[in-house]
XYZ file of C-alpha atoms in Angstrom:
358
model
C -41.826 -74.910 -45.420
C -41.597 -75.520 -49.172
C -44.255 -75.622 -51.874
C -44.897 -78.340 -54.417
C -45.992 -77.150 -57.844
C -48.675 -78.799 -59.949
C -50.236 -78.292 -63.349
C -53.972 -77.600 -63.492
C -55.284 -80.731 -65.244
C -53.249 -83.346 -63.321
C -54.166 -81.719 -60.019
C -57.842 -81.810 -61.037
C -57.497 -85.509 -61.833
C -56.059 -86.210 -58.385
C -58.821 -84.318 -56.587
C -61.518 -85.912 -58.759
C -60.176 -89.352 -57.821
C -60.532 -88.544 -54.111
C -64.083 -87.249 -54.615
C -64.984 -90.355 -56.631
C -63.584 -92.590 -53.891
C -65.980 -90.811 -51.530
C -68.923 -91.851 -53.677
C -69.341 -88.927 -56.081
C -70.455 -89.767 -59.595
C -67.972 -88.760 -62.330
C -69.756 -85.518 -63.200
C -69.860 -84.352 -59.599
C -66.270 -85.424 -58.933
C -65.171 -83.345 -61.908
C -67.161 -80.281 -60.756
C -65.571 -80.518 -57.301
C -62.072 -80.831 -58.725
C -62.426 -78.036 -61.286
C -63.924 -75.671 -58.712
C -61.247 -76.264 -56.076
C -58.334 -76.088 -58.509
C -59.746 -72.893 -60.056
C -59.680 -71.336 -56.585
C -55.972 -72.215 -56.304
C -55.328 -71.009 -59.828
C -56.963 -67.675 -58.916
C -54.781 -67.266 -55.830
C -57.512 -68.205 -53.326
C -55.659 -71.157 -51.820
C -57.934 -70.937 -48.774
C -60.808 -72.251 -50.928
C -58.754 -74.623 -53.050
C -57.622 -78.229 -52.857
C -56.704 -77.820 -49.191
C -60.439 -78.015 -48.433
C -60.585 -81.640 -49.596
C -59.391 -83.158 -46.273
C -62.185 -81.368 -44.420
C -64.712 -82.521 -47.029
C -63.573 -86.116 -46.564
C -63.946 -85.847 -42.790
C -67.437 -84.350 -43.209
C -68.347 -87.110 -45.654
C -67.204 -89.851 -43.299
C -69.031 -88.420 -40.294
C -72.262 -87.996 -42.296
C -72.463 -84.214 -42.517
C -71.813 -84.130 -46.273
C -73.564 -86.287 -48.886
C -72.439 -87.133 -52.398
C -74.673 -86.808 -55.474
C -77.362 -84.610 -53.934
C -79.398 -82.160 -56.054
C -81.087 -78.917 -54.969
C -84.662 -79.614 -53.849
C -87.167 -76.972 -55.000
C -89.192 -75.741 -52.020
C -90.866 -72.835 -53.834
C -91.098 -71.959 -57.513
C -92.640 -68.541 -58.093
C -91.142 -67.806 -61.491
C -88.534 -65.163 -60.794
C -88.222 -66.433 -57.208
C -86.902 -69.836 -56.192
C -86.333 -71.381 -52.780
C -83.934 -74.335 -52.831
C -82.615 -76.796 -50.256
C -79.097 -78.081 -50.898
C -79.645 -81.217 -48.796
C -76.072 -81.036 -47.441
C -74.698 -81.915 -50.872
C -71.317 -80.863 -52.220
C -71.476 -77.098 -52.665
C -69.525 -77.327 -55.902
C -72.413 -79.312 -57.396
C -75.307 -77.664 -55.527
C -73.966 -74.174 -56.251
C -73.546 -75.011 -59.929
C -77.124 -76.252 -60.264
C -78.593 -73.379 -58.228
C -76.717 -70.782 -60.274
C -77.714 -72.424 -63.521
C -81.360 -72.231 -62.428
C -80.931 -68.593 -61.381
C -79.427 -67.707 -64.769
C -82.322 -69.320 -66.644
C -84.904 -67.429 -64.553
C -83.081 -64.087 -64.892
C -82.986 -64.478 -68.663
C -86.671 -65.364 -68.698
C -87.933 -62.673 -66.318
C -85.176 -60.034 -66.409
C -84.258 -60.709 -62.785
C -84.202 -63.617 -60.360
C -84.004 -64.099 -56.621
C -82.804 -67.518 -55.485
C -82.743 -68.476 -51.820
C -80.528 -71.513 -51.276
C -80.257 -73.122 -47.855
C -78.422 -76.156 -46.454
C -75.722 -76.529 -49.075
C -72.404 -77.915 -47.964
C -69.460 -75.524 -48.417
C -70.058 -73.505 -51.601
C -66.363 -72.769 -52.112
C -65.216 -69.551 -53.774
C -68.413 -67.537 -54.282
C -66.803 -65.661 -57.165
C -67.160 -68.897 -59.134
C -70.957 -68.445 -59.173
C -70.722 -64.753 -60.029
C -68.460 -65.608 -62.970
C -71.058 -68.076 -64.245
C -73.685 -65.313 -64.256
C -71.320 -62.764 -65.778
C -70.552 -65.146 -68.644
C -74.261 -64.900 -69.517
C -74.224 -61.091 -69.393
C -75.885 -60.880 -65.973
C -75.178 -58.807 -62.886
C -75.135 -60.978 -59.755
C -75.111 -60.350 -56.008
C -74.620 -63.035 -53.378
C -75.021 -62.914 -49.591
C -73.715 -66.054 -47.891
C -73.805 -67.323 -44.324
C -71.663 -70.048 -42.793
C -73.134 -72.637 -40.446
C -70.281 -74.350 -38.684
C -68.671 -73.823 -35.319
C -68.394 -70.060 -34.926
C -65.122 -68.443 -36.022
C -65.568 -64.660 -35.880
C -66.075 -62.230 -32.994
C -68.821 -59.614 -32.958
C -67.580 -56.014 -32.930
C -66.691 -55.260 -29.328
C -66.795 -58.959 -28.390
C -63.960 -61.254 -27.319
C -65.310 -64.650 -28.363
C -66.595 -66.441 -31.476
C -70.193 -65.756 -32.554
C -70.587 -66.315 -36.328
C -68.864 -67.389 -39.551
C -66.791 -65.674 -42.226
C -69.999 -64.854 -44.158
C -68.868 -63.793 -47.649
C -70.379 -61.231 -50.007
C -69.880 -61.271 -53.768
C -70.908 -58.846 -56.526
C -70.247 -59.540 -60.201
C -70.785 -56.962 -62.959
C -70.148 -57.600 -66.665
C -68.296 -54.763 -68.393
C -68.547 -53.978 -72.078
C -65.297 -54.596 -73.950
C -63.245 -55.768 -70.965
C -63.025 -58.315 -68.182
C -65.696 -58.049 -65.462
C -65.786 -56.513 -62.021
C -65.854 -59.347 -59.440
C -65.851 -58.351 -55.779
C -65.584 -61.538 -53.718
C -64.750 -61.134 -50.057
C -65.266 -62.560 -46.617
C -66.740 -60.180 -44.057
C -64.048 -61.390 -41.687
C -60.702 -59.620 -41.990
C -59.410 -62.744 -43.750
C -60.845 -66.051 -44.980
C -60.498 -68.813 -42.387
C -58.645 -70.985 -44.888
C -55.916 -68.343 -45.148
C -55.172 -68.904 -41.464
C -54.869 -72.630 -42.175
C -52.503 -71.900 -45.066
C -50.413 -69.517 -42.911
C -50.287 -72.060 -40.080
C -49.213 -74.834 -42.446
C -46.478 -72.580 -43.828
C -45.411 -71.532 -40.304
C -45.974 -67.862 -41.160
C -47.056 -64.980 -38.941
C -50.184 -63.039 -39.855
C -50.916 -59.288 -39.711
C -52.359 -57.904 -36.501
C -56.025 -57.140 -36.931
C -56.948 -60.551 -38.313
C -57.207 -62.535 -35.101
C -57.496 -62.394 -31.321
C -56.407 -65.100 -28.882
C -58.719 -66.919 -26.461
C -58.472 -63.992 -24.049
C -59.464 -61.406 -26.658
C -55.942 -60.037 -27.201
C -54.626 -59.218 -30.712
C -52.303 -61.929 -32.067
C -50.097 -62.521 -35.119
C -50.046 -66.309 -34.557
C -52.454 -68.153 -36.918
C -52.688 -71.100 -34.491
C -55.486 -69.214 -32.661
C -57.616 -69.643 -35.772
C -56.684 -73.289 -36.378
C -55.930 -75.178 -33.162
C -57.798 -75.575 -29.890
C -58.215 -73.588 -27.747
C -59.421 -71.283 -30.509
C -59.311 -67.529 -30.398
C -61.561 -65.558 -32.744
C -61.215 -63.914 -36.113
C -62.123 -60.252 -36.523
C -64.372 -58.599 -39.096
C -62.885 -56.213 -41.653
C -63.445 -52.522 -41.022
C -64.557 -52.923 -37.420
C -68.279 -52.252 -36.995
C -68.814 -51.954 -40.774
C -67.727 -55.491 -41.587
C -69.605 -56.668 -38.509
C -72.832 -55.126 -39.781
C -72.398 -56.733 -43.191
C -71.644 -60.115 -41.578
C -74.872 -59.976 -39.593
C -76.759 -59.037 -42.777
C -75.321 -62.172 -44.432
C -76.616 -64.353 -41.586
C -80.037 -62.726 -41.767
C -80.285 -62.889 -45.577
C -78.221 -65.960 -46.467
C -79.247 -67.931 -43.390
C -82.546 -66.868 -41.824
C -84.295 -65.639 -45.004
C -83.304 -68.641 -47.146
C -84.628 -71.080 -44.554
C -81.214 -72.641 -44.079
C -80.788 -71.283 -40.567
C -78.160 -69.169 -38.883
C -75.088 -70.286 -36.976
C -74.640 -73.658 -35.373
C -73.947 -72.190 -31.959
C -73.200 -75.374 -30.045
C -71.176 -77.254 -32.663
C -67.619 -77.727 -31.445
C -66.375 -80.773 -33.314
C -68.357 -81.600 -36.460
C -66.442 -81.060 -39.678
C -69.282 -80.227 -42.009
C -69.789 -76.628 -43.195
C -73.286 -75.620 -44.319
C -73.860 -72.490 -46.384
C -76.962 -70.510 -47.208
C -76.864 -68.094 -50.144
C -79.280 -65.407 -51.267
C -78.539 -64.681 -54.940
C -79.975 -61.757 -56.896
C -79.377 -61.790 -60.659
C -80.277 -58.959 -63.034
C -80.242 -58.801 -66.825
C -78.950 -55.246 -67.477
C -80.240 -55.289 -71.042
C -83.806 -55.508 -69.712
C -83.475 -52.338 -67.609
C -83.399 -49.996 -70.593
C -80.177 -48.387 -69.351
C -77.686 -50.439 -71.358
C -76.251 -47.592 -73.445
C -75.677 -45.291 -70.473
C -74.454 -48.222 -68.376
C -71.769 -49.053 -70.937
C -70.676 -45.416 -71.336
C -70.657 -44.632 -67.631
C -68.700 -47.749 -66.676
C -66.163 -47.197 -69.461
C -65.596 -43.535 -68.507
C -65.571 -44.234 -64.776
C -63.044 -47.057 -64.973
C -60.791 -44.943 -67.190
C -60.954 -42.211 -64.536
C -60.092 -44.675 -61.764
C -57.182 -46.165 -63.658
C -55.766 -42.719 -64.413
C -55.109 -42.294 -60.700
C -51.461 -41.738 -59.753
C -50.163 -44.962 -58.098
C -49.398 -44.716 -54.393
C -45.943 -45.753 -53.123
C -45.573 -49.518 -53.343
C -48.158 -49.920 -56.121
C -47.636 -50.098 -59.866
C -51.186 -49.074 -60.844
C -54.816 -48.946 -59.750
C -56.818 -52.133 -60.274
C -60.479 -53.081 -59.981
C -61.883 -56.149 -58.209
C -61.260 -59.278 -60.245
C -57.998 -58.141 -61.837
C -55.651 -59.625 -59.190
C -57.322 -63.043 -59.598
C -56.999 -62.918 -63.382
C -53.349 -61.933 -63.134
C -52.695 -64.795 -60.713
C -54.481 -67.246 -63.018
C -52.249 -66.280 -65.900
C -49.124 -66.571 -63.747
C -50.018 -69.931 -62.211
C -51.217 -71.352 -65.530
C -47.700 -70.696 -66.793
C -45.623 -71.481 -63.697
C -47.798 -74.058 -61.926
C -50.019 -74.099 -58.838
C -48.139 -74.107 -55.504
C -49.355 -76.346 -52.676
C -47.431 -76.341 -49.409
C -46.078 -79.629 -48.072
C -48.336 -79.735 -45.009
C -51.486 -79.242 -47.084
C -50.341 -81.924 -49.521
C -49.749 -84.354 -46.642
C -53.281 -83.658 -45.408
C -54.665 -84.369 -48.892
C -52.815 -87.687 -49.092
C -54.033 -88.598 -45.602
C -57.601 -87.846 -46.696
C -57.174 -90.140 -49.701
C -55.969 -92.893 -47.367
C -59.151 -92.549 -45.295
C -61.071 -93.444 -48.466
C -58.845 -96.475 -49.165
C -56.908 -94.736 -51.933
C -53.181 -95.356 -52.128
C -51.276 -92.080 -51.640
C -48.945 -93.137 -54.442
C -51.890 -93.199 -56.832
C -52.816 -89.612 -55.945
C -49.182 -88.535 -56.278
C -49.000 -90.144 -59.727
C -52.239 -88.506 -60.926
C -51.145 -85.089 -59.647
C -47.893 -85.450 -61.571
C -49.689 -86.371 -64.774
C -49.387 -90.134 -64.501
């Protein structure tokens, strides 16, 4: 299985054209495209342009709606409750985070409960928005779709990949951005591995009988197996917390237990933003983080590693590499993208031409 390679801007143009064909206004189409391509650029292909075929299917079946805005259900100053109305997460997440940033700057902190957004994409995108404004951000996200992940000690699917993200601005250097699924791997990485015909590490997935498997098909094709949480019972506990906070507390709901076929993916997200300058600890915060990171990075590298990194560095390194060398997209994923364009009456040749800069 080979990869095609694309430049950032042409690939964005191709994705934006597909979104526009699905009814998105130009501004929303551009947000969708920039968000998905940034995920690829950062090395998170699971949350990149390969999501577009699923979005198109969800759009056509009525589970995703173009041009929706977050509806305000409660406005209590530093606390907001929003309903995403099953709109594109790239647009809903952008608006919700922008509102959270404004409230955190006004009050020193903000809590935003967002329910019923369609797939919010790479959650690190929202943390990076907050970090750019000097804010600390924490995000607990649940996934309402057909269940993908087994409970600790269980042999069948009970909940979603439920990501957690923490972003911390650092004085004088790039930020700390921890962005991770509570499953051992993001579901989209199984799709990418399956499309590339690659085996996966044991510990990511079990088959439909509960046995460990290195075949990604059990996470992609029916009959489905189940994904596993990272760290056994620890990741399981954090995943449940994401459902309780990102789903139940936000009002968006928890898992869609009975869904077996619908393509839409609904997310709830509890976001907590803090302005560190308002805490009165800024001077010690800057000194402690600087000294602590220097201490971490002075660690002797283990065999197979060149140095110690902090969360966020691998993504930034990948961005620099792919900005220079191009963004790889495997052939199977590209075929799926062209097929999605066809469903919206777009000629595949037009998408090919846009992606190549035409």
